Tab-separated table of C-alpha atoms in Angstrom:
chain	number	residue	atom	x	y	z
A	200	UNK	CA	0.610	-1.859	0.199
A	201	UNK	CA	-2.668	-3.440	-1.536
A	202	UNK	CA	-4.835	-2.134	-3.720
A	203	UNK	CA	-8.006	-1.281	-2.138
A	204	UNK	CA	-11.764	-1.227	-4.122
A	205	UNK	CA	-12.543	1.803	-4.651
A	206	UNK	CA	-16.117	2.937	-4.021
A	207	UNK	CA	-16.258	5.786	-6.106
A	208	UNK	CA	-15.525	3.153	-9.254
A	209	UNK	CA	-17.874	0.618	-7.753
A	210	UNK	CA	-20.841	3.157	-7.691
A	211	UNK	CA	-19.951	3.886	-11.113
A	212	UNK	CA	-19.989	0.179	-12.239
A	213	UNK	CA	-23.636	0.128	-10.538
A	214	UNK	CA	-24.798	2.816	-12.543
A	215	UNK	CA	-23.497	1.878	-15.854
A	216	UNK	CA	-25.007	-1.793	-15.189
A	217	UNK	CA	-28.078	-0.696	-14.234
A	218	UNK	CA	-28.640	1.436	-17.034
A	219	UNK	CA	-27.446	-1.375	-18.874
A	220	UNK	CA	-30.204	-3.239	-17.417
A	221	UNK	CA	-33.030	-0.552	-18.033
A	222	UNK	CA	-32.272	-0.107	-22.131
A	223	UNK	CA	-32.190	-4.050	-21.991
A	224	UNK	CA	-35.974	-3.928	-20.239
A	225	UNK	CA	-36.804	-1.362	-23.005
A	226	UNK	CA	-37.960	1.017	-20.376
A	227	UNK	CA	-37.241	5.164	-20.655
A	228	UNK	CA	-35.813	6.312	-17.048
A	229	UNK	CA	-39.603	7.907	-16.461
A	230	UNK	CA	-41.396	5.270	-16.849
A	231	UNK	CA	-39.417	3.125	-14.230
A	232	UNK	CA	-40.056	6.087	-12.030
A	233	UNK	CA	-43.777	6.260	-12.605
A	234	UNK	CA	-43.469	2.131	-12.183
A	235	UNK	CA	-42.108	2.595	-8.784
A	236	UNK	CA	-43.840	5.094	-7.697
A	237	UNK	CA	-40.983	7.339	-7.379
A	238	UNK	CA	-40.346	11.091	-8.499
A	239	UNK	CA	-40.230	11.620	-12.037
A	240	UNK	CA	-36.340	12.338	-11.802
A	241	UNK	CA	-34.763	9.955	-9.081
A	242	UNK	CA	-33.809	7.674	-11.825
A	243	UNK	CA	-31.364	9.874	-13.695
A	244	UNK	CA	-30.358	11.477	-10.229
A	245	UNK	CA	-29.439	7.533	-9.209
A	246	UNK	CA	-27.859	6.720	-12.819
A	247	UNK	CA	-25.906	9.999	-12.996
A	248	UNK	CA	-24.349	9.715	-9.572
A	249	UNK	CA	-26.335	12.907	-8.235
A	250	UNK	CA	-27.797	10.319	-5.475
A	251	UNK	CA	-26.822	7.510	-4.187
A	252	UNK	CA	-28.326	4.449	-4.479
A	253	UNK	CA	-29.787	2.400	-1.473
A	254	UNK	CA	-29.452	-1.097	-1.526
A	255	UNK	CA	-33.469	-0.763	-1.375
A	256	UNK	CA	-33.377	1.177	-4.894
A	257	UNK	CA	-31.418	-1.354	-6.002
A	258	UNK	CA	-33.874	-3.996	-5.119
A	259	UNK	CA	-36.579	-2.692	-6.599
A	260	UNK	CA	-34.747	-1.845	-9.958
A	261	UNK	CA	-33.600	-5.148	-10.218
A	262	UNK	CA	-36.889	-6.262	-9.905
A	263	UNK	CA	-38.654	-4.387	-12.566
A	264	UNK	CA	-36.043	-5.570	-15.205
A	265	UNK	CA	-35.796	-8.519	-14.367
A	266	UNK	CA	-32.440	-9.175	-13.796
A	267	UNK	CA	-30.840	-12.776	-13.660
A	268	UNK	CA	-30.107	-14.261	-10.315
A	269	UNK	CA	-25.929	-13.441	-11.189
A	270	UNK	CA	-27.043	-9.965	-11.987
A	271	UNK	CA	-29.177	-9.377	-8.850
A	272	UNK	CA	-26.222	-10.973	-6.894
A	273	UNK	CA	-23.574	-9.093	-8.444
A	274	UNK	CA	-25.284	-5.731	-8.481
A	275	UNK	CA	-26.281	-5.842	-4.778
A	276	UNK	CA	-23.129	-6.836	-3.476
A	277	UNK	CA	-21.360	-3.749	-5.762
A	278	UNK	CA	-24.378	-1.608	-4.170
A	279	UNK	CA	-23.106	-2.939	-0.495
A	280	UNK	CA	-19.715	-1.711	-1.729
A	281	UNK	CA	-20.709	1.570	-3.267
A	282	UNK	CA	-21.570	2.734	0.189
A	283	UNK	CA	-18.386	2.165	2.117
A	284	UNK	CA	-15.912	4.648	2.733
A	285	UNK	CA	-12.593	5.323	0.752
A	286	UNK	CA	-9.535	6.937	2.860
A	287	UNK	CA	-10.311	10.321	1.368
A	288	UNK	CA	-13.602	10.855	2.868
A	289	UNK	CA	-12.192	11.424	6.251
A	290	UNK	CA	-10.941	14.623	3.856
A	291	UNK	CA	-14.146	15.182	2.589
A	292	UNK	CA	-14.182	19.082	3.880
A	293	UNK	CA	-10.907	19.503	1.634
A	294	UNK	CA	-11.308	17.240	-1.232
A	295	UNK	CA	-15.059	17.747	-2.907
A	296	UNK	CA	-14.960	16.132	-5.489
A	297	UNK	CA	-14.808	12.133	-6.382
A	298	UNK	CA	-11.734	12.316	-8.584
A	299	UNK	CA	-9.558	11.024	-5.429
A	300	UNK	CA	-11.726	8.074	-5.247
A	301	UNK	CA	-11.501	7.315	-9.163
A	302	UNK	CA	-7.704	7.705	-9.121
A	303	UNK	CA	-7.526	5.356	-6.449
A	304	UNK	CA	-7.751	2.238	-8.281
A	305	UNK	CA	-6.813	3.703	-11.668
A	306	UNK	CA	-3.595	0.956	-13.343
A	307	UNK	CA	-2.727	3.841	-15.104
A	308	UNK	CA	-2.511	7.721	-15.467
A	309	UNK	CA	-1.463	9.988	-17.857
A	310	UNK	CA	-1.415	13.707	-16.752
A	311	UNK	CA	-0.957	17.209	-18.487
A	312	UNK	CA	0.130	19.757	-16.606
A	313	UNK	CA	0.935	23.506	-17.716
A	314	UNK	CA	0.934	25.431	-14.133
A	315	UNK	CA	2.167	23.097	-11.384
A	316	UNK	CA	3.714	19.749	-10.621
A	317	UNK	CA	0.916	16.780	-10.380
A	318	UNK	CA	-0.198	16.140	-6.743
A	319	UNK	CA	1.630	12.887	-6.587
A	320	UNK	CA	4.708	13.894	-7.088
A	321	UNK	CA	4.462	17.078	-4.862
A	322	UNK	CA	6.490	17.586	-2.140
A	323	UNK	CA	5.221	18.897	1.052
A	324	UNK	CA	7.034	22.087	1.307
A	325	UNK	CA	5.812	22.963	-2.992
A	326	UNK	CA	2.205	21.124	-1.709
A	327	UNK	CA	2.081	23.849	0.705
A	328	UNK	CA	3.291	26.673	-1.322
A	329	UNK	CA	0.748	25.873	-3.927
A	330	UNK	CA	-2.480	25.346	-1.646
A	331	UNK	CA	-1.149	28.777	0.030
A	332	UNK	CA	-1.201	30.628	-3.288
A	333	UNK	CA	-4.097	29.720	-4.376
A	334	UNK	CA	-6.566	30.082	-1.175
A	335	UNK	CA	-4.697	32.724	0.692
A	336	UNK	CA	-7.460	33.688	2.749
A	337	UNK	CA	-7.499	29.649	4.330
A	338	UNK	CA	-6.368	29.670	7.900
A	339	UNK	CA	-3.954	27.313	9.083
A	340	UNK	CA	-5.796	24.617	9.371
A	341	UNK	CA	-7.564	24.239	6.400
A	342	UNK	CA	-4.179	24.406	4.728
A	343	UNK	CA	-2.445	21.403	6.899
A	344	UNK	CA	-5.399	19.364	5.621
A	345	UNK	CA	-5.207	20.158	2.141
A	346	UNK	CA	-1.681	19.413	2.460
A	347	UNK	CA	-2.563	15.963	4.486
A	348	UNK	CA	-4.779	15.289	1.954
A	349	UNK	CA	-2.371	15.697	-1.065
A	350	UNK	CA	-0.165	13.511	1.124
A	351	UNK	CA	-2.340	11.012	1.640
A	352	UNK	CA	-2.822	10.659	-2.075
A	353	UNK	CA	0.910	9.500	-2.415
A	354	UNK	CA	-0.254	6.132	-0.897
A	355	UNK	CA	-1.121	4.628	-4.263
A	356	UNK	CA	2.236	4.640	-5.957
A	357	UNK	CA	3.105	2.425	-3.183
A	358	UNK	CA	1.086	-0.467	-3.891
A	359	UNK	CA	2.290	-3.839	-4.383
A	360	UNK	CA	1.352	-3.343	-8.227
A	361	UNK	CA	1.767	0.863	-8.777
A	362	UNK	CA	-0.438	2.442	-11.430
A	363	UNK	CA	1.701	3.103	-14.713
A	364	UNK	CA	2.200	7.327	-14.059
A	365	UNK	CA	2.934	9.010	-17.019
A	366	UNK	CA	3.521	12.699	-17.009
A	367	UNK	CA	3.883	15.844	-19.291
A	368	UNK	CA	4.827	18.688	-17.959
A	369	UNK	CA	5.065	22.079	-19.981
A	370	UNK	CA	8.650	23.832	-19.402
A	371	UNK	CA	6.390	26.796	-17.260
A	372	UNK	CA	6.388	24.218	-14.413
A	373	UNK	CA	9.756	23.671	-14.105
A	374	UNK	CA	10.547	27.665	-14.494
A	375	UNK	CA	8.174	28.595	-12.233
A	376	UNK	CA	9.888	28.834	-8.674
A	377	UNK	CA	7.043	27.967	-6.123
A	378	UNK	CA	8.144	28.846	-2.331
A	379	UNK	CA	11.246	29.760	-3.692
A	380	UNK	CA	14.517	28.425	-4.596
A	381	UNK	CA	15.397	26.074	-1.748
A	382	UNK	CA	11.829	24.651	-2.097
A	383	UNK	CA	11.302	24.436	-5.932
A	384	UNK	CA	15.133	22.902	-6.058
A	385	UNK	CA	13.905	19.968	-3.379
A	386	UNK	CA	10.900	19.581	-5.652
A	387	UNK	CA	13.065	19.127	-9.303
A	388	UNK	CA	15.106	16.550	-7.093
A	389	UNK	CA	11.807	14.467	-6.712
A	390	UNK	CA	10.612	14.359	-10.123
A	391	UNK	CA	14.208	13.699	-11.075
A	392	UNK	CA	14.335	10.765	-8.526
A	393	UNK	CA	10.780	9.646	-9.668
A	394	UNK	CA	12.281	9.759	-13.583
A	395	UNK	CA	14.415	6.284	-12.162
A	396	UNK	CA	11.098	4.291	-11.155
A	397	UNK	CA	9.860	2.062	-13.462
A	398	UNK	CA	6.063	2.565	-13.007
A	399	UNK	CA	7.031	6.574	-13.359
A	400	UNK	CA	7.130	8.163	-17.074
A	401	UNK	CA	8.204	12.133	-17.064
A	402	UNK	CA	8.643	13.934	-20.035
A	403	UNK	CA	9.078	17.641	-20.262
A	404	UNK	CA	7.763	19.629	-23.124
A	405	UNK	CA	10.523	22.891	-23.676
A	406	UNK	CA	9.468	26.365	-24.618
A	407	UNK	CA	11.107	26.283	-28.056
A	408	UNK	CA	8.719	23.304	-29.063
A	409	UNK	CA	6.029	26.229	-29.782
A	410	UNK	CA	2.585	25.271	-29.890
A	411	UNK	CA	1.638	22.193	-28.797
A	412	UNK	CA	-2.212	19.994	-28.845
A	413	UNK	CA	-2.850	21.021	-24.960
A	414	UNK	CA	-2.509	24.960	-25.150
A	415	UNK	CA	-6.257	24.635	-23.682
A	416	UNK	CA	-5.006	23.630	-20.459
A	417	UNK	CA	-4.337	20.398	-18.129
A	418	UNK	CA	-5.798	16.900	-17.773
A	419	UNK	CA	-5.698	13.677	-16.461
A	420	UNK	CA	-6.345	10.574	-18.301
A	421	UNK	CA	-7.728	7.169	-16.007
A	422	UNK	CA	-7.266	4.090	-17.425
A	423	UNK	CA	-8.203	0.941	-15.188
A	424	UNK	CA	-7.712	-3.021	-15.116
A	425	UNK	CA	-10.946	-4.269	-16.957
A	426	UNK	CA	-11.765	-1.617	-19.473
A	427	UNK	CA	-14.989	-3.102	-19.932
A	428	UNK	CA	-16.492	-3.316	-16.454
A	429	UNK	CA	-14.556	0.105	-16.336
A	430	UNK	CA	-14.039	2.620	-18.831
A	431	UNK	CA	-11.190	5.023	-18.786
A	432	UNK	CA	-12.403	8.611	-17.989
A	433	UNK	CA	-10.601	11.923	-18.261
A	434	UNK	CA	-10.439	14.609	-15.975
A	435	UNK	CA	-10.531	18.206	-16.480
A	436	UNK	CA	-10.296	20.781	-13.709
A	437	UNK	CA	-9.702	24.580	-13.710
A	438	UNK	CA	-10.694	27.664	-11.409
A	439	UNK	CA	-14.533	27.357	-11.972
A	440	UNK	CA	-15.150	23.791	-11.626
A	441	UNK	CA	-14.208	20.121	-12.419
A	442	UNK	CA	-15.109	17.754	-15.148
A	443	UNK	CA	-15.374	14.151	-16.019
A	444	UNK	CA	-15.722	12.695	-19.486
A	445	UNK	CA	-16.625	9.136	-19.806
A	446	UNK	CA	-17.969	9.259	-23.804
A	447	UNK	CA	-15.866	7.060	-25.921
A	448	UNK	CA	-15.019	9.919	-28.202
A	449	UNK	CA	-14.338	12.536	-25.601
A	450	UNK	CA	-11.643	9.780	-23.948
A	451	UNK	CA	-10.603	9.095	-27.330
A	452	UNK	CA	-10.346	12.576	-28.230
A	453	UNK	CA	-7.626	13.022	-25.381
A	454	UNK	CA	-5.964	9.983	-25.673
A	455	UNK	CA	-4.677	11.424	-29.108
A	456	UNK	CA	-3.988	15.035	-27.475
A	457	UNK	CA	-1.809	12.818	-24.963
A	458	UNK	CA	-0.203	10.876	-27.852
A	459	UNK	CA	0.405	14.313	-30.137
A	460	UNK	CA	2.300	16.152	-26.366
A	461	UNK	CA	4.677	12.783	-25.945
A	462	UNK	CA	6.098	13.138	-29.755
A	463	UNK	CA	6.493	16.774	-28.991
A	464	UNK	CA	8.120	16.415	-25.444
A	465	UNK	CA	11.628	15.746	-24.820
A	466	UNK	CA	12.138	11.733	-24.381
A	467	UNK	CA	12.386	10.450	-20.712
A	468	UNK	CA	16.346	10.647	-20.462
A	469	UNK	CA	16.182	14.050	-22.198
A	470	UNK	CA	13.855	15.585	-19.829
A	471	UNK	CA	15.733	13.952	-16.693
A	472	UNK	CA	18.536	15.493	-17.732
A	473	UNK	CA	16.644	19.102	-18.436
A	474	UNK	CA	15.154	18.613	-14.654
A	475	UNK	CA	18.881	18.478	-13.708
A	476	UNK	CA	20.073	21.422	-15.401
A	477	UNK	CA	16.860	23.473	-14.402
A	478	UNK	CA	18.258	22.461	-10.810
A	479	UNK	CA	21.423	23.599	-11.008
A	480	UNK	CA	20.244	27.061	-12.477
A	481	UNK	CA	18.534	27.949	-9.301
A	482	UNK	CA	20.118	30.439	-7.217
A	483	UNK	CA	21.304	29.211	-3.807
């Protein structure tokens, strides 16, 4: 399978380069509004991806800064882009957020997870379990599309070139024995198969480690193939809401909580072989 542009990423790329454009024009995002006679706030709606941008917008931006002619054709064709549709928004009831769309053409992910196994590496029968747990007043079919979705996800790792996945998993995942044995012992089997692929890192941090830099909770770190046009991001979600961090430091920040959970994790052949054991300890 190819790797397929992502929207989400090229609507981000328009925003970043248009702002880029704006600070270059010396112009404050209210006075392009007052310029083009729109309302005082569409321009940080556009550049913070609470709108989306029209191909017209775009236009008229471009025009005001006065872009080059490789600008103005770059920018509208990535505007043209922007506004197709990714896979996922045929899930758009279940998934509603854009982190599907900016994992989709992520080159590499690096995950923290203290609860549950990452979506990608979910099985069907623990995907289930897991959406069932935590929305258990969802009627059937809201739960087979959640699950779809999940599914659907999957379809990355079996591009032609695979993102590099690296997981960290905290020992509570493996303990924890989501839709019981027969389930949770199908789902160790996966990440113990996925510990032999070569685009698949899995390391397993073990209750007697102690404390660790992540005690806050999960996240997810995007990296992607031009870290210029597109800077990695980091993901944060929890009960409340979801989060994306773009500022250098933030991503930075991370990167080094990452970095500080792989010295304190088991190495890859270590944690395959805890996965294994963890297996075996489940009653039939």
């Amino acid at each position: 399978m190819a790797q397929v542009p992502s929207p989400t990423i090229r609507a981000r790329r328009l925003r970043r380069e248009l702002r880029r454009l704006r600070d270059s024009a010396g112009l404050t995002a209210e006075e392009v509004a007052r310029r083009l006679g729109w309302h005082r706030t569409k321009v940080i709606r556009l550049e913070h991806g609470h709108s989306r941008i029209t191909l017209k917008d775009t236009e008229q931006m471009l025009a005001l800064y006065e872009a080059s002619d490789e600008d103005r054709e770059s920018l509208t064709a990535l505007t043209k882009q922007a506004r197709q549709k990714g896979w996922w928004s045929a899930y758009g009831d279940v998934l509603p957020d854009d982190y599907v769309g900016f994992e989709a053409e992520a080159t590499a992910i690096s995950t923290f997870q203290s609860l549950y196994v990452p979506g990608l590496l979910q099985t069907e029968e623990y995907a289930r379990a897991i959406i069932h747990a935590g929305r258990s007043t969802a009627d059937t079919d809201e739960i087979d599309r959640r699950v779809a979705a999940r599914l659907a996800r999957k379809s990355l790792l079996s591009r032609d070139v695979p993102p590099k996945l690296w997981i960290v998993l905290d020992e509570a995942v493996i303990r924890r024995v989501v839709g019981g044995p027969k389930v949770m012992r199908n789902q160790l089997t996966r990440l113990i198969d996925a510990c032999a692929q070569p685009s698949i890192e899995l390391q397993v941090v073990p209750f007697n480690s102690g404390a660790h830099a992540a005690m806050a909770g999960p996240f997810t770190i995007l990296g992607y193939a031009d870290p210029i046009l597109d800077p990695p991001i980091v993901y944060i979600e929890n009960d409340a809401n979801t989060l994306l961090l773009e500022e250098d430091a933030q991503v930075a920040r991370y990167k080094l909580v990452f970095d500080h959970l792989c010295a304190k994790a088991l190495d890859p052949d270590e944690s395959g072989r805890f996965l294994a054991r963890a297996a075996e300890e489940l009653p039939d």
